[in-house]
Coordinates of C-alpha atoms and ligand atoms in Angstrom, one line a residue:
M1 CA -208.9 -40.6 -104.8
L2 CA -205.7 -39.0 -105.8
T3 CA -205.9 -37.6 -109.3
G4 CA -203.4 -36.0 -111.6
K5 CA -199.9 -35.3 -110.8
F6 CA -199.9 -36.9 -107.5
R7 CA -201.3 -40.3 -108.4
D8 CA -198.2 -41.1 -110.2
F9 CA -195.9 -40.4 -107.1
L10 CA -197.8 -43.5 -105.5
S11 CA -195.7 -46.0 -107.7
W12 CA -192.3 -44.0 -106.8
H13 CA -189.9 -46.4 -105.1
I14 CA -187.2 -43.9 -103.8
Y15 CA -184.0 -44.9 -102.4
Q16 CA -182.3 -42.5 -100.0
I17 CA -178.8 -42.1 -100.6
Y18 CA -176.3 -40.6 -98.0
P19 CA -173.4 -40.1 -100.6
R20 CA -170.5 -39.9 -98.1
S21 CA -171.2 -43.6 -96.9
F22 CA -172.5 -45.1 -100.2
L23 CA -169.7 -46.1 -102.4
D24 CA -165.8 -44.4 -102.8
T25 CA -164.6 -45.0 -106.3
N26 CA -161.6 -43.1 -106.0
G27 CA -160.0 -44.7 -102.9
D28 CA -160.1 -41.6 -100.4
G29 CA -162.5 -43.5 -97.6
I30 CA -165.2 -41.2 -98.7
G31 CA -168.3 -42.1 -100.9
D32 CA -168.8 -39.9 -104.1
L33 CA -171.2 -39.4 -106.9
R34 CA -169.3 -41.8 -109.3
G35 CA -170.3 -44.4 -106.5
V36 CA -174.0 -43.6 -106.9
T37 CA -173.9 -43.9 -110.7
A38 CA -172.1 -47.3 -110.5
K39 CA -175.0 -48.7 -108.4
L40 CA -177.8 -47.5 -110.6
D41 CA -178.1 -51.0 -112.0
Y42 CA -178.0 -52.6 -108.5
L43 CA -181.0 -50.3 -107.5
K44 CA -183.0 -50.8 -110.7
E45 CA -182.8 -54.7 -109.8
L46 CA -184.2 -54.0 -106.4
G47 CA -187.0 -52.2 -108.1
I48 CA -185.9 -48.7 -107.0
N49 CA -187.2 -46.0 -109.6
A50 CA -185.9 -42.8 -108.0
I51 CA -183.4 -41.7 -105.8
W52 CA -183.2 -38.9 -103.0
L53 CA -179.5 -37.8 -102.8
C54 CA -178.6 -36.2 -99.3
P55 CA -176.9 -32.9 -99.7
C56 CA -173.7 -33.3 -102.1
Y57 CA -173.1 -29.3 -102.3
K58 CA -170.1 -27.7 -101.2
S59 CA -169.9 -27.8 -97.3
P60 CA -167.4 -27.5 -94.7
N61 CA -169.5 -30.5 -93.1
E62 CA -170.1 -29.2 -89.6
D63 CA -173.4 -30.8 -90.3
N64 CA -172.4 -33.3 -93.0
G65 CA -173.6 -31.3 -95.8
Y66 CA -176.8 -29.7 -94.4
D67 CA -174.6 -26.6 -93.7
V68 CA -174.4 -25.5 -97.7
E69 CA -171.5 -23.3 -98.7
D70 CA -172.5 -22.9 -101.9
Y71 CA -175.8 -24.4 -103.4
R72 CA -174.5 -24.4 -107.2
D73 CA -171.4 -26.5 -106.7
I74 CA -170.6 -29.9 -105.4
M75 CA -168.6 -30.9 -102.4
D76 CA -164.9 -31.6 -103.3
E77 CA -164.7 -35.1 -102.0
F78 CA -167.9 -36.2 -103.6
G79 CA -166.9 -35.0 -107.2
T80 CA -167.7 -32.5 -109.6
M81 CA -170.5 -30.8 -111.4
D82 CA -169.8 -33.1 -114.3
D83 CA -170.2 -35.9 -112.2
I84 CA -173.6 -34.8 -111.0
R85 CA -174.6 -34.3 -114.9
E86 CA -173.4 -37.8 -115.7
L87 CA -175.4 -39.1 -112.7
I88 CA -178.6 -37.4 -113.8
D89 CA -178.1 -38.3 -117.2
Q90 CA -177.5 -42.1 -116.5
M91 CA -180.6 -42.0 -114.2
H92 CA -182.8 -40.8 -116.8
K93 CA -181.5 -43.2 -119.3
R94 CA -182.6 -45.9 -117.0
G95 CA -186.4 -44.2 -116.5
M96 CA -185.5 -43.3 -112.9
K97 CA -186.1 -40.0 -111.2
I98 CA -183.6 -37.8 -109.2
I99 CA -184.6 -35.8 -106.2
M100 CA -182.1 -33.4 -104.4
D101 CA -182.1 -32.2 -100.8
L102 CA -182.8 -28.6 -100.6
V103 CA -181.8 -27.0 -97.5
P104 CA -183.7 -23.5 -97.3
N105 CA -183.8 -22.8 -93.5
H106 CA -179.9 -22.3 -93.1
T107 CA -176.7 -22.0 -94.8
S108 CA -173.2 -22.6 -93.7
S109 CA -171.5 -19.7 -91.9
R110 CA -168.8 -20.2 -94.6
H111 CA -171.6 -19.0 -97.3
K112 CA -170.8 -16.2 -99.2
W113 CA -174.1 -14.5 -97.9
F114 CA -173.2 -15.0 -94.3
Q115 CA -169.6 -14.0 -94.8
E116 CA -171.3 -10.4 -96.2
S117 CA -174.0 -10.2 -93.7
R118 CA -171.6 -10.3 -90.6
K119 CA -169.6 -7.6 -91.9
S120 CA -172.0 -4.9 -91.2
K121 CA -175.5 -3.7 -90.6
D122 CA -175.9 -1.9 -93.9
N123 CA -174.5 -4.0 -96.9
P124 CA -176.8 -6.0 -99.6
Y125 CA -176.7 -9.2 -97.4
S126 CA -177.0 -7.5 -94.0
D127 CA -180.6 -8.8 -93.4
Y128 CA -180.1 -12.2 -95.3
Y129 CA -180.0 -13.7 -91.6
Y130 CA -181.7 -12.9 -88.2
W131 CA -179.5 -10.4 -86.1
F132 CA -180.2 -9.2 -82.7
D133 CA -178.7 -6.9 -80.1
A134 CA -179.6 -9.4 -77.6
P135 CA -181.5 -13.0 -77.8
P136 CA -185.3 -12.3 -78.1
N137 CA -186.1 -15.4 -76.5
D138 CA -184.6 -18.6 -74.9
W139 CA -185.1 -21.1 -77.9
Q140 CA -182.4 -23.9 -77.9
S141 CA -180.5 -25.1 -80.7
M142 CA -181.7 -28.6 -81.9
F143 CA -177.8 -29.8 -81.2
G144 CA -177.7 -28.4 -77.6
G145 CA -177.2 -25.0 -76.1
S146 CA -178.7 -21.5 -77.1
A147 CA -180.0 -21.0 -80.5
Y148 CA -178.2 -17.5 -80.4
Q149 CA -174.4 -17.0 -81.0
F150 CA -172.6 -13.8 -80.6
D151 CA -170.6 -12.7 -83.7
E152 CA -167.6 -10.5 -83.1
G153 CA -167.6 -9.0 -86.4
R154 CA -171.1 -7.8 -86.4
G155 CA -171.3 -7.3 -82.6
Q156 CA -174.8 -9.0 -82.6
Y157 CA -176.3 -12.4 -82.1
Y158 CA -177.5 -14.5 -84.9
L159 CA -180.0 -17.4 -84.9
H160 CA -178.9 -20.9 -85.7
T161 CA -181.6 -23.4 -85.2
Y162 CA -179.1 -26.1 -85.6
A163 CA -175.2 -26.1 -85.3
V164 CA -173.4 -22.8 -84.6
G165 CA -172.2 -22.8 -88.1
Q166 CA -175.7 -23.0 -89.8
P167 CA -177.1 -19.6 -89.2
D168 CA -181.0 -19.4 -90.1
L169 CA -181.9 -17.6 -93.5
N170 CA -184.3 -14.7 -92.9
W171 CA -187.1 -15.4 -94.9
E172 CA -188.8 -12.1 -94.4
N173 CA -186.4 -10.5 -96.5
P174 CA -187.9 -10.9 -100.3
A175 CA -184.2 -11.0 -101.6
V176 CA -183.6 -14.5 -99.5
V177 CA -187.1 -16.0 -101.2
K178 CA -185.8 -14.9 -104.8
E179 CA -182.1 -16.5 -104.0
M180 CA -183.8 -19.6 -102.9
Q181 CA -186.3 -19.7 -106.0
A182 CA -183.2 -19.3 -108.1
V183 CA -181.4 -22.1 -106.2
V184 CA -184.3 -24.4 -107.2
D185 CA -184.6 -23.3 -110.7
F186 CA -180.6 -24.0 -111.1
W187 CA -181.4 -27.4 -110.3
V188 CA -184.7 -27.8 -112.3
D189 CA -182.7 -26.5 -115.3
M190 CA -180.1 -29.3 -114.8
G191 CA -183.2 -31.7 -115.2
V192 CA -183.8 -32.7 -111.4
D193 CA -187.3 -34.1 -110.7
G194 CA -187.8 -32.9 -107.4
F195 CA -186.7 -31.9 -104.0
R196 CA -186.6 -33.5 -100.4
V197 CA -186.9 -30.1 -98.4
D198 CA -184.9 -29.9 -95.2
V199 CA -186.9 -29.0 -91.9
I200 CA -189.5 -27.0 -94.3
D201 CA -191.7 -26.2 -91.2
Q202 CA -189.2 -24.0 -89.6
I203 CA -188.5 -21.4 -92.6
S204 CA -191.2 -18.9 -91.2
K205 CA -190.7 -17.8 -87.6
D206 CA -192.8 -16.6 -84.9
F207 CA -190.1 -15.2 -82.3
N208 CA -193.0 -15.3 -79.7
G209 CA -194.1 -18.6 -80.2
A210 CA -192.7 -21.9 -81.4
N211 CA -190.0 -22.3 -84.1
C212 CA -192.2 -23.9 -86.6
F213 CA -195.4 -23.6 -88.6
G214 CA -194.8 -19.7 -88.6
P215 CA -197.3 -17.3 -90.1
R216 CA -195.9 -16.9 -93.6
L217 CA -195.1 -20.7 -94.1
H218 CA -197.7 -21.4 -96.9
E219 CA -196.6 -18.3 -98.8
F220 CA -193.1 -19.2 -98.7
I221 CA -193.5 -22.8 -99.8
H222 CA -196.0 -21.5 -102.5
A223 CA -193.4 -19.1 -103.7
L224 CA -190.7 -22.1 -104.0
F225 CA -192.8 -24.8 -105.8
G226 CA -196.3 -23.2 -106.9
R227 CA -194.6 -21.6 -109.7
D228 CA -195.0 -22.9 -113.6
K229 CA -191.5 -23.7 -113.5
T230 CA -191.8 -25.8 -110.4
K231 CA -195.4 -27.2 -110.1
H232 CA -194.7 -30.5 -111.9
L233 CA -191.8 -31.4 -109.4
F234 CA -192.0 -34.0 -106.5
T235 CA -191.6 -32.2 -103.4
V236 CA -191.3 -33.7 -100.1
G237 CA -191.1 -31.5 -96.9
E238 CA -189.7 -32.6 -93.8
C239 CA -191.8 -31.8 -91.2
W240 CA -190.8 -32.8 -87.5
A241 CA -193.9 -30.9 -85.8
D242 CA -196.5 -33.3 -85.1
N243 CA -199.6 -31.0 -86.6
I244 CA -201.7 -33.0 -88.8
E245 CA -203.9 -30.3 -89.9
E246 CA -201.1 -28.3 -91.0
V247 CA -199.5 -31.4 -92.8
R248 CA -202.7 -32.0 -94.6
R249 CA -202.9 -28.3 -95.6
H250 CA -199.5 -28.2 -97.3
A251 CA -200.1 -31.6 -99.0
A252 CA -203.4 -30.4 -100.6
P253 CA -202.8 -30.6 -104.4
E254 CA -204.9 -27.6 -105.1
R255 CA -202.5 -25.2 -103.2
D256 CA -199.5 -25.9 -105.0
E257 CA -197.0 -26.2 -102.0
L258 CA -195.7 -29.8 -101.6
S259 CA -196.5 -33.2 -102.9
T260 CA -196.1 -34.8 -99.5
L261 CA -194.4 -34.5 -96.2
F262 CA -192.5 -36.7 -93.8
Q263 CA -193.9 -36.9 -90.4
F264 CA -192.2 -38.6 -87.6
D265 CA -195.2 -39.9 -85.2
H266 CA -194.4 -43.4 -85.9
Q267 CA -190.5 -42.8 -85.4
D268 CA -191.1 -41.9 -82.0
I269 CA -191.9 -45.3 -80.8
G270 CA -189.5 -47.5 -78.8
R271 CA -187.8 -44.7 -77.1
A272 CA -188.7 -42.1 -74.4
D273 CA -186.4 -39.5 -76.2
K274 CA -184.2 -39.9 -79.0
F275 CA -181.6 -41.5 -76.9
T276 CA -183.5 -43.5 -74.4
Y277 CA -185.0 -46.7 -75.3
V278 CA -188.4 -47.9 -73.9
P279 CA -189.7 -51.4 -75.0
T280 CA -192.7 -50.9 -77.4
G281 CA -194.4 -53.6 -79.9
M282 CA -195.7 -53.8 -83.2
Q283 CA -199.1 -52.7 -82.3
E284 CA -198.0 -49.0 -81.4
L285 CA -196.2 -49.0 -84.8
W286 CA -199.3 -49.8 -86.5
N287 CA -201.7 -47.7 -84.4
R288 CA -199.7 -44.8 -85.6
L289 CA -199.3 -45.8 -89.2
C290 CA -202.8 -46.4 -89.6
A291 CA -204.1 -43.2 -87.9
W292 CA -201.9 -41.2 -90.6
Q293 CA -202.9 -43.2 -93.3
E294 CA -206.5 -42.8 -92.6
R295 CA -206.4 -39.1 -92.3
M296 CA -204.2 -38.5 -95.3
Q297 CA -206.6 -40.8 -97.5
E298 CA -209.6 -38.8 -96.3
N299 CA -208.7 -35.8 -98.6
G300 CA -206.9 -38.0 -101.2
L301 CA -203.4 -36.7 -99.9
L302 CA -200.1 -38.4 -100.6
Y303 CA -198.5 -40.1 -97.6
S304 CA -194.8 -40.7 -97.2
L305 CA -194.0 -44.3 -96.1
F306 CA -190.6 -44.8 -94.7
T307 CA -189.1 -46.6 -91.8
D308 CA -185.2 -45.1 -91.8
N309 CA -183.5 -42.3 -92.6
H310 CA -180.2 -40.7 -91.6
D311 CA -181.2 -39.1 -88.6
N312 CA -182.1 -41.9 -86.3
G313 CA -181.0 -45.2 -85.3
W314 CA -182.5 -48.2 -87.5
L315 CA -186.2 -48.6 -86.6
I316 CA -185.9 -52.5 -86.3
S317 CA -183.4 -51.8 -83.3
R318 CA -186.1 -50.0 -81.6
I319 CA -189.1 -52.6 -81.9
G320 CA -189.2 -56.1 -82.6
N321 CA -186.3 -58.5 -82.3
D322 CA -183.2 -57.2 -84.1
K323 CA -181.1 -60.1 -82.9
Q324 CA -182.7 -63.7 -83.0
L325 CA -185.6 -62.5 -85.5
R326 CA -183.7 -59.9 -87.5
Y327 CA -185.1 -61.4 -90.8
E328 CA -188.7 -61.7 -89.5
T329 CA -188.8 -58.2 -88.0
A330 CA -187.2 -56.5 -91.1
T331 CA -189.6 -58.1 -93.4
C332 CA -192.8 -57.8 -91.3
V333 CA -192.1 -53.9 -90.9
A334 CA -191.5 -53.6 -94.5
A335 CA -194.8 -55.4 -95.5
M336 CA -196.6 -53.3 -92.7
V337 CA -195.4 -50.0 -94.0
Y338 CA -194.6 -50.4 -97.8
L339 CA -197.9 -51.9 -98.6
L340 CA -199.7 -48.8 -97.4
R341 CA -200.8 -46.3 -99.7
G342 CA -198.1 -43.5 -100.5
A343 CA -194.7 -42.6 -102.1
C344 CA -192.1 -45.3 -100.7
F345 CA -188.7 -44.1 -99.2
I346 CA -186.1 -46.9 -98.6
Y347 CA -182.8 -46.0 -96.8
Q348 CA -179.6 -47.4 -97.9
G349 CA -178.8 -50.5 -96.1
Q350 CA -182.5 -51.3 -94.9
E351 CA -182.8 -53.4 -97.8
F352 CA -180.7 -56.2 -96.0
G353 CA -181.8 -55.5 -92.6
M354 CA -179.0 -53.4 -91.1
T355 CA -179.5 -52.6 -87.3
N356 CA -177.6 -50.3 -84.8
S357 CA -173.9 -50.6 -84.4
C358 CA -172.4 -50.7 -80.8
H359 CA -169.1 -48.7 -80.3
D360 CA -166.9 -48.1 -77.2
S361 CA -165.6 -44.8 -77.5
I362 CA -166.9 -41.3 -78.8
E363 CA -164.1 -40.9 -80.9
E364 CA -165.8 -43.5 -83.0
F365 CA -168.6 -41.2 -84.0
D366 CA -168.7 -38.2 -86.0
D367 CA -172.1 -36.8 -85.9
V368 CA -172.3 -33.1 -84.2
E369 CA -175.7 -34.0 -82.4
S370 CA -174.2 -37.0 -80.7
K371 CA -170.9 -35.5 -79.8
N372 CA -172.7 -32.4 -78.2
M373 CA -175.1 -34.7 -76.4
Y374 CA -172.4 -37.1 -75.1
A375 CA -170.7 -33.8 -73.7
E376 CA -174.0 -33.4 -71.9
L377 CA -174.7 -36.7 -70.7
I378 CA -171.3 -37.3 -69.0
K379 CA -172.0 -34.4 -66.6
T380 CA -174.7 -36.7 -65.1
M381 CA -173.5 -40.3 -65.8
T382 CA -170.7 -42.4 -66.3
P383 CA -169.1 -42.8 -69.8
E384 CA -170.3 -46.4 -70.6
Q385 CA -174.0 -45.2 -69.7
A386 CA -173.6 -42.2 -72.1
I387 CA -172.1 -44.2 -74.6
A388 CA -174.8 -46.9 -74.7
K389 CA -177.4 -43.7 -75.1
I390 CA -175.3 -42.8 -78.2
N391 CA -175.2 -46.3 -79.7
F392 CA -178.9 -46.7 -79.4
G393 CA -180.0 -43.2 -80.7
G394 CA -177.0 -41.6 -82.7
R395 CA -177.4 -40.5 -86.0
D396 CA -174.2 -42.6 -87.0
N397 CA -176.0 -46.0 -86.7
T398 CA -177.4 -45.1 -90.0
R399 CA -174.4 -43.0 -91.4
R400 CA -171.8 -45.7 -91.5
P401 CA -170.5 -46.7 -94.5
M402 CA -172.3 -49.4 -96.6
C403 CA -171.7 -52.7 -96.2
W404 CA -171.7 -54.5 -99.8
N405 CA -169.9 -57.4 -98.3
G406 CA -168.0 -58.7 -95.0
G407 CA -164.3 -58.1 -96.4
E408 CA -161.8 -55.6 -95.5
G409 CA -163.2 -52.1 -96.9
C410 CA -166.6 -53.9 -97.1
G411 CA -166.6 -53.3 -100.8
F412 CA -167.2 -49.7 -99.9
T413 CA -163.5 -48.4 -100.1
T414 CA -159.9 -49.6 -100.5
A415 CA -158.9 -46.9 -97.9
K416 CA -159.4 -46.3 -94.3
P417 CA -163.3 -45.3 -94.4
W418 CA -164.2 -41.7 -93.3
M419 CA -165.9 -43.3 -90.3
P420 CA -165.8 -46.9 -88.5
F421 CA -167.8 -49.7 -90.1
H422 CA -170.8 -51.2 -88.2
T423 CA -169.6 -53.4 -85.5
L424 CA -171.8 -56.0 -87.4
A425 CA -170.4 -55.8 -90.6
D426 CA -169.3 -59.1 -91.2
K427 CA -172.6 -60.4 -90.2
I428 CA -174.9 -58.1 -91.6
N429 CA -173.8 -56.9 -95.3
L430 CA -175.5 -57.1 -98.7
E431 CA -173.3 -60.1 -100.2
R432 CA -174.1 -62.2 -97.1
D433 CA -177.7 -61.5 -97.1
Q434 CA -178.2 -62.1 -100.6
A435 CA -176.8 -65.5 -100.3
A436 CA -178.8 -66.3 -97.3
E437 CA -181.7 -68.7 -97.2
K438 CA -183.8 -65.9 -95.6
S439 CA -182.8 -62.7 -97.3
V440 CA -184.4 -59.4 -96.4
W441 CA -183.0 -58.3 -99.7
R442 CA -185.0 -60.6 -101.8
F443 CA -188.1 -60.0 -99.9
Y444 CA -188.0 -56.3 -100.5
R445 CA -187.3 -57.0 -104.0
D446 CA -190.4 -59.2 -104.1
L447 CA -192.4 -56.8 -102.3
L448 CA -191.5 -54.0 -104.6
A449 CA -192.4 -56.0 -107.8
L450 CA -195.6 -56.9 -106.3
R451 CA -196.4 -53.3 -105.7
C452 CA -195.5 -52.5 -109.0
A453 CA -197.7 -55.1 -110.6
T454 CA -200.8 -54.5 -108.6
P455 CA -202.7 -51.5 -108.9
A456 CA -204.7 -52.2 -105.8
L457 CA -201.3 -51.8 -103.8
T458 CA -200.2 -48.5 -105.5
V459 CA -203.2 -46.4 -106.5
G460 CA -205.7 -48.5 -104.4
S461 CA -207.8 -47.4 -101.2
F462 CA -206.9 -48.6 -98.0
A463 CA -209.2 -50.0 -95.2
K464 CA -208.3 -51.4 -91.8
A465 CA -209.5 -54.8 -91.1
D466 CA -209.9 -56.5 -87.6
L467 CA -208.4 -60.1 -87.0
G468 CA -208.2 -59.7 -83.2
E469 CA -205.2 -59.2 -80.8
G470 CA -201.6 -59.7 -81.8
C471 CA -201.8 -58.7 -85.4
C472 CA -202.9 -56.2 -88.0
A473 CA -204.6 -56.6 -91.3
F474 CA -205.8 -54.2 -94.1
V475 CA -207.2 -54.3 -97.3
R476 CA -206.1 -52.4 -100.5
E477 CA -208.5 -52.1 -103.6
A478 CA -208.7 -50.4 -107.2
E479 CA -210.5 -51.1 -110.3
G480 CA -212.2 -54.2 -109.1
S481 CA -209.2 -56.1 -107.6
K482 CA -208.6 -56.3 -104.1
V483 CA -205.5 -57.5 -102.0
F484 CA -205.5 -58.3 -98.3
V485 CA -202.5 -57.9 -95.7
V486 CA -202.0 -59.6 -92.5
C487 CA -198.9 -59.0 -90.3
N488 CA -198.5 -60.9 -87.2
F489 CA -196.8 -59.5 -84.0
E490 CA -194.3 -61.1 -82.2
Q491 CA -196.0 -64.0 -80.6
E492 CA -197.2 -67.0 -82.3
N493 CA -200.8 -66.5 -83.1
Q494 CA -204.0 -68.3 -84.1
I495 CA -205.4 -66.3 -87.1
R496 CA -208.9 -66.8 -88.8
L497 CA -208.4 -65.5 -92.2
P498 CA -211.6 -64.3 -94.3
E499 CA -213.2 -66.9 -96.5
S500 CA -212.4 -64.6 -99.5
C501 CA -208.7 -65.1 -99.3
G502 CA -207.4 -66.7 -102.3
K503 CA -204.2 -66.8 -104.2
L504 CA -201.0 -66.0 -101.6
L505 CA -199.0 -63.4 -103.2
L506 CA -196.2 -62.8 -100.8
S507 CA -195.0 -64.7 -97.4
N508 CA -191.8 -63.7 -95.6
Y509 CA -191.9 -67.7 -94.4
G510 CA -191.6 -68.7 -97.8
H511 CA -195.1 -70.4 -97.9
K512 CA -196.7 -71.2 -101.2
E513 CA -200.2 -71.1 -99.8
K514 CA -201.5 -70.2 -96.5
K515 CA -204.7 -71.0 -94.5
T516 CA -206.4 -70.2 -91.3
G517 CA -204.4 -71.4 -88.5
C518 CA -200.9 -70.6 -86.8
F519 CA -198.9 -67.6 -87.9
Q520 CA -195.5 -67.6 -86.7
P521 CA -193.4 -64.5 -85.0
F522 CA -193.5 -61.7 -87.4
E523 CA -195.1 -63.7 -90.3
I524 CA -196.7 -61.7 -92.8
A525 CA -198.9 -62.6 -95.7
V526 CA -200.5 -61.2 -98.4
F527 CA -203.4 -62.5 -100.5
E528 CA -205.5 -61.7 -103.8
L529 CA -209.4 -61.4 -102.2
N530 CA -211.9 -63.2 -104.2
Ligands
LIG601 C1 -182.6 -32.4 -91.0 C2 -181.6 -33.3 -91.5 O1 -182.1 -34.5 -92.1 C3 -180.5 -33.2 -90.6 O2 -179.6 -34.3 -90.8 C4 -179.8 -32.1 -90.4 O3 -179.0 -32.1 -89.2 C5 -181.0 -30.9 -90.0 N1 -182.3 -31.3 -90.8 C6 -180.4 -29.6 -90.1 O4 -180.3 -29.2 -91.5

């Protein structure tokens, strides 16, 4: 069982906000911090008690804020330091927590540290980044091309695991560790409650091996979050590398490193690679979720429950049926994921069942990864084939402005939006969903309320159950109360329920009671167990 500080995090319902696309309050077509403050009551109503704010620091936006120019200032388009103070204040007044996005692996090439570092080999900042006379290996940038870039100023190559404008910080230099501790402390003093930590598995490098889980990773993370000033924080590390033993070590409470990690095993379903669709059923999603749930539970570790974020197309567009059975798919996935044991993360737009968008031209995209990928793809295929891949896997699917309603500006802006809206904005938007008989939003609200009110669903243990083919089931149990969750997959299915199934607590088919018998496509049911 989870004890102490991590136990509380099991009841955190964290809403991820991509500020650029959330709500524009000053009519420039770009979302801003005041827009976030304006929607706090909306989020509370949904059952959210914390937000993770994607980077809002000063940035030239080569990678939409993940290229930080100043960790202690706000991006001009998003507002001011006063706006963030007001947001933190308003959140705390409502009993909500705020998690900032910390980007410790790299800065923008416009950051003062890099501007100084590139000037010479012997100034106070010269070792803040990794410099080489020649590339030491053949690492590739995550956004395409070599990970090493020649810099005229210094006459050497620097490492950039991501875009050219995102040089990697050299954590071997103790001054860098100190700088990043000071950044963390600055935001802790501002009152934030935690951090989502960008590509944390990459900050320690092994230039003879892979660019992740380097030899000093534990030490560096501990230096950030294992201090008296930081131990109480909620910290979630982004960890793309799929290594369960390392993940388990980093999340072990006694090590004072991270509260939990995002891992992406269940994100890789429905695709051969990020841009190539392969049909995959719910069973595969369940197998992967279940394996991680069991392994994290073994040692009482905190698991992170999420389906979507700003780095992938929508999950319900990769599995299930996001056309005819969009409501059913979205609600079934929600039950399968958020009734498990862990901290919950919900991405903006997910709560009303957003799906992938479909555009004709690369001009309608903004993302550096998609643009680089498109340039590569058209070397070997037609523009139509290339754009289809970008439509499927591109990060802009989840980054397009929020569709609060289906009108002009979608309730997001009164100006031209910084990026075109989803092509489905008139059909899939919050207002329409809330007015519909089958509302994804209402299902999320009911699910989160049930979670909150039911200790078995927050702090309870997890045990897989077997009801036969084509569905999954599990039991959550705490303090003598037991809850039983059944999720049917795509086909209609005869399901024999355990005799002990009592009151029906939640249904996505509007049932008031449910007995052994036929389950509809993607039907879920949650029972009290007698
Ligand atoms: C992961 C972030 O989620 C992604 O959006 C970003 O491009 C990379 N890290 C680089 O910071």
